[in-house]
Short mmCIF file of C-alpha atoms and ligand atoms in Angstrom, two decimals:
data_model
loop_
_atom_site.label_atom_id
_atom_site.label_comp_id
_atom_site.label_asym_id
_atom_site.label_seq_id
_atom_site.Cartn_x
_atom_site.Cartn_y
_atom_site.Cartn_z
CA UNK A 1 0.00 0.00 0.00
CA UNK A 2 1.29 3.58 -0.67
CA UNK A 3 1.66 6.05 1.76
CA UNK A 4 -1.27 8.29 2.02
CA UNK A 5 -0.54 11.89 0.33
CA UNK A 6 -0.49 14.13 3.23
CA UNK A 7 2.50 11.87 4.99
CA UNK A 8 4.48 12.81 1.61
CA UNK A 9 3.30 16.51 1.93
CA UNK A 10 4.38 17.05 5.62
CA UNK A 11 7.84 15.67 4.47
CA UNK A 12 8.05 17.60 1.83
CA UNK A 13 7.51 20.83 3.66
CA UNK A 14 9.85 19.57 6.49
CA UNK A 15 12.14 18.97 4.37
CA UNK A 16 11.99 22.36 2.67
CA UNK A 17 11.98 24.06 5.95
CA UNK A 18 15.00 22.34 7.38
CA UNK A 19 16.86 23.14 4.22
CA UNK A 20 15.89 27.01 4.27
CA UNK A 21 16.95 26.85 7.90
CA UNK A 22 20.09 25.40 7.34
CA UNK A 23 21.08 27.93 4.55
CA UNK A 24 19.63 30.86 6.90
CA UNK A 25 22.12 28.96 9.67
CA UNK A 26 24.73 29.28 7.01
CA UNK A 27 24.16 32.83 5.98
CA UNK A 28 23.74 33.91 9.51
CA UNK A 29 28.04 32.00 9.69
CA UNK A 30 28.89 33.81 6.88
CA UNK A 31 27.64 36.91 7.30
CA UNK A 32 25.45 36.95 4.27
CA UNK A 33 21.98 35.61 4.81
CA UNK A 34 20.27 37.10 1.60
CA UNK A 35 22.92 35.69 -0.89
CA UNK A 36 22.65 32.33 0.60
CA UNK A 37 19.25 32.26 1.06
CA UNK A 38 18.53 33.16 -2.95
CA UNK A 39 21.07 30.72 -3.69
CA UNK A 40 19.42 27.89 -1.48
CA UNK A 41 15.95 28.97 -2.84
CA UNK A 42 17.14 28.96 -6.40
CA UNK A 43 18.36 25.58 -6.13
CA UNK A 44 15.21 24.34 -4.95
CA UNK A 45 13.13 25.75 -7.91
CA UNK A 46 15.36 24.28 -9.96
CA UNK A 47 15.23 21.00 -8.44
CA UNK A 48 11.29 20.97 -8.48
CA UNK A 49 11.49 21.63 -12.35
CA UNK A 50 13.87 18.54 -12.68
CA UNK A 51 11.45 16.53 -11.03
CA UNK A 52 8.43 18.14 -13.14
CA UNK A 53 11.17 17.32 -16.40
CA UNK A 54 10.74 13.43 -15.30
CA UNK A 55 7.59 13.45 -15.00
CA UNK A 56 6.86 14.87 -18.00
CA UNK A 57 9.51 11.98 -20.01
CA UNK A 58 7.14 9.32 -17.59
CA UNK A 59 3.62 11.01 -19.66
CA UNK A 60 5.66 11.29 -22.97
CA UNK A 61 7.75 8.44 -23.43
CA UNK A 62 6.95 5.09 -24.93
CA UNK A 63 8.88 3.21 -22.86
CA UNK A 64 7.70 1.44 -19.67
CA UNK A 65 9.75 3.14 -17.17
CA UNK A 66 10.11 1.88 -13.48
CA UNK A 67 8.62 3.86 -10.60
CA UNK A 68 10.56 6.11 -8.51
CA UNK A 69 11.41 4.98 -5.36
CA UNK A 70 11.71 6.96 -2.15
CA UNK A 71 9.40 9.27 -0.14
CA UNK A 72 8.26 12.54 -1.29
CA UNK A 73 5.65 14.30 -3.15
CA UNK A 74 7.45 14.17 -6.75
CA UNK A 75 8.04 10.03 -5.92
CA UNK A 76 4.40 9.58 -4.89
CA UNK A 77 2.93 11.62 -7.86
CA UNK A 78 5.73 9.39 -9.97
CA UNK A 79 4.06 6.34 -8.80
CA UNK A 80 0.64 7.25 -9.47
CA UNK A 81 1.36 8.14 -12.50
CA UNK A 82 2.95 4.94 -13.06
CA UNK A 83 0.11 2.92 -11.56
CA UNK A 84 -2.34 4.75 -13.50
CA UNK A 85 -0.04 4.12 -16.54
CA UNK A 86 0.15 0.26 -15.79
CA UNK A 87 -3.60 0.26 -15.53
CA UNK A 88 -4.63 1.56 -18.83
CA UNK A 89 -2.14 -0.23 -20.69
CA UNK A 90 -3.66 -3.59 -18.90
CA UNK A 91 -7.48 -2.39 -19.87
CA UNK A 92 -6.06 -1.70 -23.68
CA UNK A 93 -4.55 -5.27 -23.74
CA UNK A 94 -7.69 -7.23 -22.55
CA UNK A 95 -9.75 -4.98 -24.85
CA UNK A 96 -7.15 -5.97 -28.11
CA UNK A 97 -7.27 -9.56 -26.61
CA UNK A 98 -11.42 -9.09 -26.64
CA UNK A 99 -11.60 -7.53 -30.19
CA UNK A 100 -8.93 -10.28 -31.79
CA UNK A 101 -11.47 -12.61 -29.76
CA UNK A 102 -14.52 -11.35 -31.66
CA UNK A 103 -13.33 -10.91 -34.75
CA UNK A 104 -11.71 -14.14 -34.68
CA UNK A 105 -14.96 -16.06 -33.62
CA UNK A 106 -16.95 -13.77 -36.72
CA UNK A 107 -14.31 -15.15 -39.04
CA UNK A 108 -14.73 -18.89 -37.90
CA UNK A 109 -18.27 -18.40 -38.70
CA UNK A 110 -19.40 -20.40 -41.27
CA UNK A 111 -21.87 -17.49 -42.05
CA UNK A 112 -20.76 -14.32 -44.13
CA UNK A 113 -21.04 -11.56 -42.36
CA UNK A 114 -20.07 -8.41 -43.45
CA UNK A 115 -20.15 -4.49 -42.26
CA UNK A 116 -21.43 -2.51 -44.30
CA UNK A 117 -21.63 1.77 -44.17
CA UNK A 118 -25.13 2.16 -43.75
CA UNK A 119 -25.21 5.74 -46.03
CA UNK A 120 -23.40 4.72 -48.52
CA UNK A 121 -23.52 0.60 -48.02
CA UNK A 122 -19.59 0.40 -49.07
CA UNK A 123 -17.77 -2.46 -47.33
CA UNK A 124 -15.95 -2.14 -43.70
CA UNK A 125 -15.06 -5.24 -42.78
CA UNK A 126 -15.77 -9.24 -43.94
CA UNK A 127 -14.67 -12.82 -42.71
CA UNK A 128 -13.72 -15.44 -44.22
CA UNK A 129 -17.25 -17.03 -45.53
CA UNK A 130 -17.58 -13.84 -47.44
CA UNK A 131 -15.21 -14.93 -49.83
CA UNK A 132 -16.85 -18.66 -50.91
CA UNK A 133 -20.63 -17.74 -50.09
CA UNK A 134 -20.81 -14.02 -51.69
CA UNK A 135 -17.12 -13.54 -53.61
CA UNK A 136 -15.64 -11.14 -52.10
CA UNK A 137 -11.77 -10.50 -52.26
CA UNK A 138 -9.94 -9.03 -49.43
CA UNK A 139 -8.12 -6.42 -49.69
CA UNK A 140 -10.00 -5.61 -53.03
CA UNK A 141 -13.58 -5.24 -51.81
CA UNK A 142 -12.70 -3.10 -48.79
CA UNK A 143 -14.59 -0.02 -49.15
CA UNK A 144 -16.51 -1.53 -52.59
CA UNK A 145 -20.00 -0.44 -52.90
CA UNK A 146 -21.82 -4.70 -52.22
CA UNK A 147 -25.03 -3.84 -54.41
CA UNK A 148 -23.08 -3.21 -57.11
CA UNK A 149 -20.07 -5.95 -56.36
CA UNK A 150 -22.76 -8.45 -55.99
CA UNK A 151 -24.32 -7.22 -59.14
CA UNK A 152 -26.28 -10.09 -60.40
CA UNK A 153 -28.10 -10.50 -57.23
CA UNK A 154 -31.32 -8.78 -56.79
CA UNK A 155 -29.99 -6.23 -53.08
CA UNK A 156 -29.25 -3.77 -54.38
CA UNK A 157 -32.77 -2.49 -54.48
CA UNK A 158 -32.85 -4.27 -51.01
CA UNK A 159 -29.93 -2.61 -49.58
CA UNK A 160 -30.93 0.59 -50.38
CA UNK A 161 -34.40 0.04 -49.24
CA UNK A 162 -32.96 -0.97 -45.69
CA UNK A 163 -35.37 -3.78 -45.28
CA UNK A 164 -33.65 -5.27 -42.56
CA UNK A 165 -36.85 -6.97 -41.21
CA UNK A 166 -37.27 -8.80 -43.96
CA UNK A 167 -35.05 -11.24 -44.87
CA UNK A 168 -34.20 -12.72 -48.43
CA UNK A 169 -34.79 -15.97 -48.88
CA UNK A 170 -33.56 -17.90 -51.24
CA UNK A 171 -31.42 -16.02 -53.10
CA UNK A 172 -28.56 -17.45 -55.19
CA UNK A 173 -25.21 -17.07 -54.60
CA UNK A 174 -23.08 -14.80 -57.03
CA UNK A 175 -20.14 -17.26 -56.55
CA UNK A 176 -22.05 -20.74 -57.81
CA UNK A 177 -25.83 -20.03 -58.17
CA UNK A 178 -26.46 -24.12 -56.96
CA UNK A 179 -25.98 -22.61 -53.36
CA UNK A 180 -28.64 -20.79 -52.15
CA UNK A 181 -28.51 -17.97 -49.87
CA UNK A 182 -30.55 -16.18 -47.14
CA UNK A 183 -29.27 -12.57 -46.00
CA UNK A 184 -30.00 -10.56 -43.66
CA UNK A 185 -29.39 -7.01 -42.56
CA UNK A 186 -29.06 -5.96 -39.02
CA UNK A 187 -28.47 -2.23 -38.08
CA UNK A 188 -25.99 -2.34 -35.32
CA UNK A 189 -25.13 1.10 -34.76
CA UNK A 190 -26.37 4.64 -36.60
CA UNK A 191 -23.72 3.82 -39.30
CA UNK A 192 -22.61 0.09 -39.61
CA UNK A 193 -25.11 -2.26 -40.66
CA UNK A 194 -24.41 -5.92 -40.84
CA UNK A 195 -25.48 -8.21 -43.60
CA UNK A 196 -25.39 -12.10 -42.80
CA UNK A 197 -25.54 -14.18 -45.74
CA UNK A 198 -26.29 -17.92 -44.63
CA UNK A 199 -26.06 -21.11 -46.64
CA UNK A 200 -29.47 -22.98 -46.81
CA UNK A 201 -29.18 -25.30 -50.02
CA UNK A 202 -29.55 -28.18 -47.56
CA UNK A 203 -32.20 -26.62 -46.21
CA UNK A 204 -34.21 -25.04 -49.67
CA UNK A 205 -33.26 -28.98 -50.96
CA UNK A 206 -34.77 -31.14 -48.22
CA UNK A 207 -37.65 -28.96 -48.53
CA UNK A 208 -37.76 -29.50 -51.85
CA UNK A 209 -37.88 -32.99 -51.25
CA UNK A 210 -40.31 -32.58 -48.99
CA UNK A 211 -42.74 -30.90 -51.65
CA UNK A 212 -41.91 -33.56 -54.43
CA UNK A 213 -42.41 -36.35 -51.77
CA UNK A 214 -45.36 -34.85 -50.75
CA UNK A 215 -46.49 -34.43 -54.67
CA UNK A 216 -46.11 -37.65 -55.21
CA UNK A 217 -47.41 -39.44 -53.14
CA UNK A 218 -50.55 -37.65 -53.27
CA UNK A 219 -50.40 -38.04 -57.02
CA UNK A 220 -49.84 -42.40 -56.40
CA UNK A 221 -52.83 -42.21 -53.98
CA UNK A 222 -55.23 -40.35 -56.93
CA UNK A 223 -55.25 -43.66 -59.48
CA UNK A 224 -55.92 -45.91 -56.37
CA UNK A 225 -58.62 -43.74 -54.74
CA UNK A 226 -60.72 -43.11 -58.00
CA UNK A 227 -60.73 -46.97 -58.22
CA UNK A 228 -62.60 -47.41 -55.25
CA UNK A 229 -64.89 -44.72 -55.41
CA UNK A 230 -65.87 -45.60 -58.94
CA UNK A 231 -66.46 -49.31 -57.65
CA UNK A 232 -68.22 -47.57 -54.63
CA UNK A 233 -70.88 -46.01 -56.77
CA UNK A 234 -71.34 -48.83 -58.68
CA UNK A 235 -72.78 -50.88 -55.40
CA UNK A 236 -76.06 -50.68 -54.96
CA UNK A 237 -77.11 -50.02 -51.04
CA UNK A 238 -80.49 -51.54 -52.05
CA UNK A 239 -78.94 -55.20 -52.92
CA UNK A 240 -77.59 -55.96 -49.64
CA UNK A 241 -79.96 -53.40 -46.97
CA UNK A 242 -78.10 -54.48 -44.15
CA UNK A 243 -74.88 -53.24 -45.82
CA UNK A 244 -76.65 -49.56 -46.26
CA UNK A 245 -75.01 -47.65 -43.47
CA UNK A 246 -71.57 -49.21 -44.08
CA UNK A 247 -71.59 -48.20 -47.83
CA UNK A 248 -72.88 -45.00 -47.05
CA UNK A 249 -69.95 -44.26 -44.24
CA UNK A 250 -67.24 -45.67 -46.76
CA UNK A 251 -68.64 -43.29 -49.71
CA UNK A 252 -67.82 -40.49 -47.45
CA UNK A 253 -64.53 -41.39 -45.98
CA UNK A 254 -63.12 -42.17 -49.53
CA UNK A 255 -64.50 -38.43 -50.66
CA UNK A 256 -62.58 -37.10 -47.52
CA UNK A 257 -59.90 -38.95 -48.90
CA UNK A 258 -60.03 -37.81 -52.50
CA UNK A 259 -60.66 -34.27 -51.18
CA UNK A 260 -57.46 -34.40 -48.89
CA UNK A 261 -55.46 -35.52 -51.96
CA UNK A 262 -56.91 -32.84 -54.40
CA UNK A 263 -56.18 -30.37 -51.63
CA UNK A 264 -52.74 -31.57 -51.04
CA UNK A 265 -51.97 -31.59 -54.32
CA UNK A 266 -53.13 -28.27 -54.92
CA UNK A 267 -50.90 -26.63 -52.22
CA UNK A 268 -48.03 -28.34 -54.08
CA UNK A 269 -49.00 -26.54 -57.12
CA UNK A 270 -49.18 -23.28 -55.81
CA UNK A 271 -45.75 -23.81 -53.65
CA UNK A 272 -43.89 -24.62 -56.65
CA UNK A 273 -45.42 -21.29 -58.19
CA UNK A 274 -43.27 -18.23 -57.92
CA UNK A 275 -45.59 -16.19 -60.20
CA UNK A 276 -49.18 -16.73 -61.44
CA UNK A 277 -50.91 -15.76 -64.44
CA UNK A 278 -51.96 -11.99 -65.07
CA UNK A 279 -55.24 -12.87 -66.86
CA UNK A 280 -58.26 -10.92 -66.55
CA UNK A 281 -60.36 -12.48 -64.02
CA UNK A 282 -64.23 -11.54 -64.63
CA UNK A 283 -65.74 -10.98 -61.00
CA UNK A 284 -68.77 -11.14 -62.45
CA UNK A 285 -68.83 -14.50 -63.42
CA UNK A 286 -66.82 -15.58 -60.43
CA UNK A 287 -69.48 -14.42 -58.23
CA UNK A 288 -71.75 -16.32 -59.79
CA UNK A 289 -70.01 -19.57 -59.92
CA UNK A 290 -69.58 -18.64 -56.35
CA UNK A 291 -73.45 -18.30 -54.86
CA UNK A 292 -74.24 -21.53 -57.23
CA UNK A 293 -71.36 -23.05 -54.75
CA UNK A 294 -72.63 -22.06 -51.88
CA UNK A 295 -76.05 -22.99 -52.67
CA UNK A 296 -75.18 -26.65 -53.79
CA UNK A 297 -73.48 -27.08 -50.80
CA UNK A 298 -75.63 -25.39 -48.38
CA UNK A 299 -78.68 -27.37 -49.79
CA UNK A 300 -81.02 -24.53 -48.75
CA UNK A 301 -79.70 -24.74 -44.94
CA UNK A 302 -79.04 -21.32 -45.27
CA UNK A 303 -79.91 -17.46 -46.21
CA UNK A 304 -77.19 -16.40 -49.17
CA UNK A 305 -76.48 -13.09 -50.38
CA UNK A 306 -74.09 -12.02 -53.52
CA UNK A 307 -72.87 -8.32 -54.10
CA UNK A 308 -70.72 -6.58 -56.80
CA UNK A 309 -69.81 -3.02 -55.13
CA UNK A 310 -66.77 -2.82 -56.88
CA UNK A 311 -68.20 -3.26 -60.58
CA UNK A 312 -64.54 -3.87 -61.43
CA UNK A 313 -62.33 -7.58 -62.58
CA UNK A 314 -58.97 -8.71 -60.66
CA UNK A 315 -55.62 -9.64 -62.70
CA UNK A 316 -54.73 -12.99 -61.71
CA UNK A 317 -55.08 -16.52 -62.16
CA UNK A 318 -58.93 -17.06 -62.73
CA UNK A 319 -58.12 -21.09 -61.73
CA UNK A 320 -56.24 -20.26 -58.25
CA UNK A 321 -58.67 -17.41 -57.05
CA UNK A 322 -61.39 -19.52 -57.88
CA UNK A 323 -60.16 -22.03 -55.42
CA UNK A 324 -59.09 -19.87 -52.68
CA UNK A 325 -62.66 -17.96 -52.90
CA UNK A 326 -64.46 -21.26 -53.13
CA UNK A 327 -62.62 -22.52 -49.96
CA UNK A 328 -63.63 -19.46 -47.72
CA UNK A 329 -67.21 -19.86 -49.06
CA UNK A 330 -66.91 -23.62 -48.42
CA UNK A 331 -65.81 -22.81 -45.13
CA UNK A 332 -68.45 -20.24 -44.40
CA UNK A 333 -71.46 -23.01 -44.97
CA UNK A 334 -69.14 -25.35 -43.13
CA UNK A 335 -68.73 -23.92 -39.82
CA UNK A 336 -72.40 -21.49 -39.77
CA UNK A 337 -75.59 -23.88 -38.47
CA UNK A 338 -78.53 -23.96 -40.57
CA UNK A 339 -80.68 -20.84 -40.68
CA UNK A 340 -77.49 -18.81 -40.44
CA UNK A 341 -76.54 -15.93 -43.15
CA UNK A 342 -73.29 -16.01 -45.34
CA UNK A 343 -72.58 -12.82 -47.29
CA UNK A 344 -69.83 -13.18 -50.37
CA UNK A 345 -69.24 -8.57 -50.86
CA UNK A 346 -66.43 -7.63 -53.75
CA UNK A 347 -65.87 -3.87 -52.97
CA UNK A 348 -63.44 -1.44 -53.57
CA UNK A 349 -61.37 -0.28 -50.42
CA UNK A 350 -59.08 2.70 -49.68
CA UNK A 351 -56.38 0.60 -50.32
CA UNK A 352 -57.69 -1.51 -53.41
CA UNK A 353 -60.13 -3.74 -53.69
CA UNK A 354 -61.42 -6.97 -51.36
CA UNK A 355 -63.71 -10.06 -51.63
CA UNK A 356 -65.04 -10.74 -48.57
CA UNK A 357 -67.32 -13.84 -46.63
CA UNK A 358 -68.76 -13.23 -43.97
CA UNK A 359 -71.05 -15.91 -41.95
CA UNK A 360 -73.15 -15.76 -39.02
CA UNK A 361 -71.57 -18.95 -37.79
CA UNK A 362 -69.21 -20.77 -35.05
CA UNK A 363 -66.70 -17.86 -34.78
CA UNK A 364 -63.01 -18.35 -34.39
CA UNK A 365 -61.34 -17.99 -30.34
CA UNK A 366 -58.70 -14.91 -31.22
CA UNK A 367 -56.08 -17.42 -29.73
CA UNK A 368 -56.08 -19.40 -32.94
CA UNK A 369 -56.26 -16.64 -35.16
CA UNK A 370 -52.54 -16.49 -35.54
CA UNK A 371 -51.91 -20.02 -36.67
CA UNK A 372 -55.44 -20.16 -38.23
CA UNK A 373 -53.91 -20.38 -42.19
CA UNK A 374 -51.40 -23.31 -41.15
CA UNK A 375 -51.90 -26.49 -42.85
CA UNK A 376 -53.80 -28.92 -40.71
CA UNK A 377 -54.32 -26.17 -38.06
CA UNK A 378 -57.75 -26.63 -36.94
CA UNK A 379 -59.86 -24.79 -33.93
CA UNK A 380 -61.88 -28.49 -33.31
CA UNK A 381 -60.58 -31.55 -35.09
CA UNK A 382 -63.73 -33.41 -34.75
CA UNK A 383 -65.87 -30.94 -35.92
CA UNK A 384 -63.81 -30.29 -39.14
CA UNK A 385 -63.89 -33.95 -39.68
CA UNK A 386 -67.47 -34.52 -39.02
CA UNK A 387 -68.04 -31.71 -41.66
CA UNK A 388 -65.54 -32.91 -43.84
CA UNK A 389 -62.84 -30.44 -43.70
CA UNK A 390 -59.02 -31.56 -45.00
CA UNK A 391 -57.72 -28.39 -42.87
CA UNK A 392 -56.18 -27.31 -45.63
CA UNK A 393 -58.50 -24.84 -47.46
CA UNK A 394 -56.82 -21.68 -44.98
CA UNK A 395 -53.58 -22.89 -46.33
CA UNK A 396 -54.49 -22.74 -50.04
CA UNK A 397 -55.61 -19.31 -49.44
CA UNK A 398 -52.58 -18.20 -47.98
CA UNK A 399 -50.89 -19.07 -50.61
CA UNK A 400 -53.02 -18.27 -53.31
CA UNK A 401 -53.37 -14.72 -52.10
CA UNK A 402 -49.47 -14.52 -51.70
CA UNK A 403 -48.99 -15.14 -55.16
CA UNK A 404 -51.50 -12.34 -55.99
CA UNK A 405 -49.38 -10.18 -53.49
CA UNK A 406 -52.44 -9.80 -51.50
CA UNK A 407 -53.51 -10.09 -48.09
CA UNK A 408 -56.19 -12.11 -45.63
CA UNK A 409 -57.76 -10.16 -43.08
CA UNK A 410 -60.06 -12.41 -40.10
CA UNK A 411 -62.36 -10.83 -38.15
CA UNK A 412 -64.17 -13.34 -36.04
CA UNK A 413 -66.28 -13.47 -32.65
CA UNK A 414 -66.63 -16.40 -31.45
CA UNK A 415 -71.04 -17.31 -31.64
CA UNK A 416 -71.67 -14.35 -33.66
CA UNK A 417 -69.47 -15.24 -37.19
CA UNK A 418 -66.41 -14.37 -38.91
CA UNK A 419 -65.73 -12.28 -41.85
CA UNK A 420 -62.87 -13.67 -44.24
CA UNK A 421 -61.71 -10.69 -46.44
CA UNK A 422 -58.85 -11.01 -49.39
CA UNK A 423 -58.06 -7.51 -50.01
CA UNK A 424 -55.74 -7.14 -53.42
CA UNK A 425 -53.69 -3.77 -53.89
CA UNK A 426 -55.84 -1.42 -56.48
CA UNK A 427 -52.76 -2.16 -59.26
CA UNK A 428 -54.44 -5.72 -59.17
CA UNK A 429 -58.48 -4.29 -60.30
CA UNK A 430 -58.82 -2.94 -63.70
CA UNK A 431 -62.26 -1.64 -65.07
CA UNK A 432 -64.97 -4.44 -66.10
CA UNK A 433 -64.49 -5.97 -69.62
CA UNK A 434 -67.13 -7.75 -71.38
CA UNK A 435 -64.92 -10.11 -73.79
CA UNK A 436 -62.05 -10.78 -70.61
CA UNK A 437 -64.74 -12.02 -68.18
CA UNK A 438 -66.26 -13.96 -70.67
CA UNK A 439 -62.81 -15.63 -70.76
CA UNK A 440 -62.24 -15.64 -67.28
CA UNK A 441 -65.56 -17.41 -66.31
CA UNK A 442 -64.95 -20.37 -68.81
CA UNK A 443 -61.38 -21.15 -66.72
CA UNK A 444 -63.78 -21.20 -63.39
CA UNK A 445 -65.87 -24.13 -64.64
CA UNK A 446 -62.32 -26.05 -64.43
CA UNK A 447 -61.66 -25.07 -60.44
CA UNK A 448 -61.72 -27.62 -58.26
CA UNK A 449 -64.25 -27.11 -55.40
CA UNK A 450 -64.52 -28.37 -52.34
CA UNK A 451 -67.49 -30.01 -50.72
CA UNK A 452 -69.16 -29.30 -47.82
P1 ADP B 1 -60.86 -27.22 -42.69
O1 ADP B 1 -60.75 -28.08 -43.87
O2 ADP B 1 -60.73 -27.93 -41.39
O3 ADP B 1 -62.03 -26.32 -42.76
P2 ADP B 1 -59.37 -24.81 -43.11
O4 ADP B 1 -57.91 -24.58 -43.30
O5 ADP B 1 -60.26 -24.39 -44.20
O6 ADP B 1 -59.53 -26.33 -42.76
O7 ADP B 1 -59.79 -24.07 -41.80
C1 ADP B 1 -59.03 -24.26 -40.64
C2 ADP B 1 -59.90 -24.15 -39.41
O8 ADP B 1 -60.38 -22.80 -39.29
C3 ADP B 1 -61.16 -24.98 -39.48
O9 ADP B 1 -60.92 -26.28 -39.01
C4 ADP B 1 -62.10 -24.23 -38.59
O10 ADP B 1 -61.89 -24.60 -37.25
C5 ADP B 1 -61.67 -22.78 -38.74
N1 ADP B 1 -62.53 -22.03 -39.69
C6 ADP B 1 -62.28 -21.77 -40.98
N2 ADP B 1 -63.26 -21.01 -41.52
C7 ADP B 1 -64.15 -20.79 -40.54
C8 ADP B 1 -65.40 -20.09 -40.46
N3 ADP B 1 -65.93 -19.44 -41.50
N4 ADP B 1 -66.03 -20.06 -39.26
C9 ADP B 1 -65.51 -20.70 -38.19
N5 ADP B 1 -64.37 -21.41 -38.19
C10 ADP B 1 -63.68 -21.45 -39.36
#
């Protein structure tokens, strides 16, 4: 422990005042106190300033220098100094050891990550990965504007949007376009941005064997299923009575069954779909093909209303928004008891346009609203069942409606009904044309529908 500073004062000052004694002493010998005295004085000044000298080679050197040793003000300032010397230079170390830490660990990443200038989005700073996942040379790319060195890839619009919420998925990579790539940009700071660019070809290929698997085999179990149900309807219930209820309860697990397949095999379709078609889709006939839906399968259970208050037709694939429709209005006489109301409104909106069911049914619980569109995701299994739902018909909409870069909105209360609305951006309506519905309404007649 060092002394504390007032010891090293008081000796100081003693030490002072014995030496001006000693010189008075002197002078007062030699018969000339003044000259003495000035001399003595002088030489203390001029010692101080030697000490002040070393302390100032202690703050300016480069060199580690020891400590002084001894008592003293000038030593005890001299070790502080020191001390406070030896602690900084510790705190830098650790910090250089924790920074070659980091930046090691980001460069052992098998990620890319690179830091970007968020202004200008020229290159700080990249690891290793950056080189085989996005082809970028060190030194060479250092400072390089990345939408333009990763020119074929579609950023730069994203980079300069700053869409760091959304990721992109899927993208390929500039190096060898058989990897695929997912990036992502994190702001880290009000100028550095990171972008992580992650391999996922595994991942985008086991999902696409997923889909094919998934393809396929519903596409095996068509041939089969079509079998028996032909040789279904060809039996007779009133041969064999007894047999009735059995026939009757096979009919309708093999229609499940067929339904399930079409369903599945429709989601395939539209995940294998980056775009659809940008036909003209006639609302007018839509609609209609719609209420004649909802009335077959409704069977006069319940009260059905159609209205145009748009007076406008969608571009899009007549087929897949035929199907998504159809599966909300499906839905609608599905889950809404008899003597219930189902309204199917096509209006224009502030922000475009939206077809809209709404029932007088069940109601959703708003705790399965956010998984509601999942495939298989159902509020009650056995009721789905019993009505024959696949729980797939949310799904298909999602996805039909993403293609059309449109949204679903749910309202629902549970007891009092839901409305389903698919509102489309206004770029997606165009003004009613006789000749293009006409056209439109003969692809409906293809759609598949399911049955209630
Ligand atoms: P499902 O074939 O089971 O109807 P969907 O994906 O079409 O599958 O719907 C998922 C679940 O959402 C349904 O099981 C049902 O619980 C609920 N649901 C869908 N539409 C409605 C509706 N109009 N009213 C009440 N519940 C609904």
């Amino acid at each position: 422990m060092s002394p504390r500073p007032s010891s090293g004062w008081t000796r100081t000052l003693g030490l002072l005042a014995l030496i001006l004694l000693g010189a008075l002493a002197l002078g007062l010998l030699a018969g000339q106190v003044w000259p003495v005295l000035t001399a003595t004085a002088l030489g203390v000044v001029a010692w101080h300033y030697w000490r002040l000298r070393k302390l100032l080679l202690r703050l300016t050197s480069h060199r580690r220098l020891p400590p002084a040793r001894g008592e003293g003000v000038w030593n005890e300032v001299d070790r502080l100094l020191h001390r406070s010397q030896d602690d900084t230079r510790n705190r830098k170390r650790r910090l250089v050891q924790m920074l070659r830490a980091y930046r090691a660990a980001a460069a052992a990443l098998p990620d890319a990550v690179v830091v970007l200038e968020r202004n200008t989005q020229r290159v700080q700073w990249f690891n290793e990965a950056s080189a085989g996942l996005l082809g970028l040379n060190y030194p060479a790319d250092i400072d390089a504007p990345l939408g333009e060195r990763l020119r074929p890839l579609p950023i730069a619009h994203w980079l300069a949007s700053g869409r760091h919420a959304e990721p992109l998925l899927d993208v390929p990579s500039p190096v060898d376009p058989a990897l695929r790539l997912s990036m992502r940009l994190i702001p880290y700071s009000q100028e550095l941005w990171l972008l992580v660019a992650r391999d996922v070809s595994k991942l985008m290929h086991l999902e696409q064997v997923r889909r094919d698997f998934v393809a396929n085999v519903s596409h095996e179990l068509r041939t089969p299923l079509t079998v028996v149900h032909g040789y279904l309807d060809m039996l007779d219930p009133a041969d064999q009575p007894e047999w009735a209820p059995i026939l009757e309860e096979m009919r309708r697990q093999s229609q499940r069954m067929t339904q399930l397949v079409e369903d599945l095999l429709t989601l395939s379709r539209l995940e294998a779909q980056d775009t659809v078609s940008d036909e003209s889709v006639g609302m007018t006939s839509m609609l209609a093909t719609l209420r004649r839906e909802a009335e077959a399968l409704s069977k006069g259970r319940h009260a059905i209303a159609v209205r145009d208050e748009a007076q406008l037709d969608l571009w899009g694939s007549t087929r897949e928004l035929h199907s998504a429709f159809s599966n909300l209005v499906a839905n609608a006489v599905r889950y809404t008891p008899a003597q219930g109301r189902i309204s199917i409104v096509f209006a224009r909106r502030e922000d475009g346009v939206a077809l809209s069911v709404e029932d007088t049914g069940y109601g959703i619980p708003a705790s399965h609203l956010p998984r509601i569109t999942e495939r298989f995701y159902r509020v009650s299994t056995s009721r789905s069942r019993e009505l024959g739902g696949t729980g797939l018909g949310l799904a298909i909409v999602k996805h039909v409606l993403q293609l059309h870069q449109a949204r679903l909105e749910i309202e629902s209360e549970v007891g009092r009904g839901s409305i389903f609305t698919c509102v489309f951006s206004a770029d997606r309506a165009h003004p009613r044309d006789g000749t293009r519905s006409g056209a439109g309404s003969e692809r409906t007649q293809q759609s598949s529908t399911r049955q209630a």
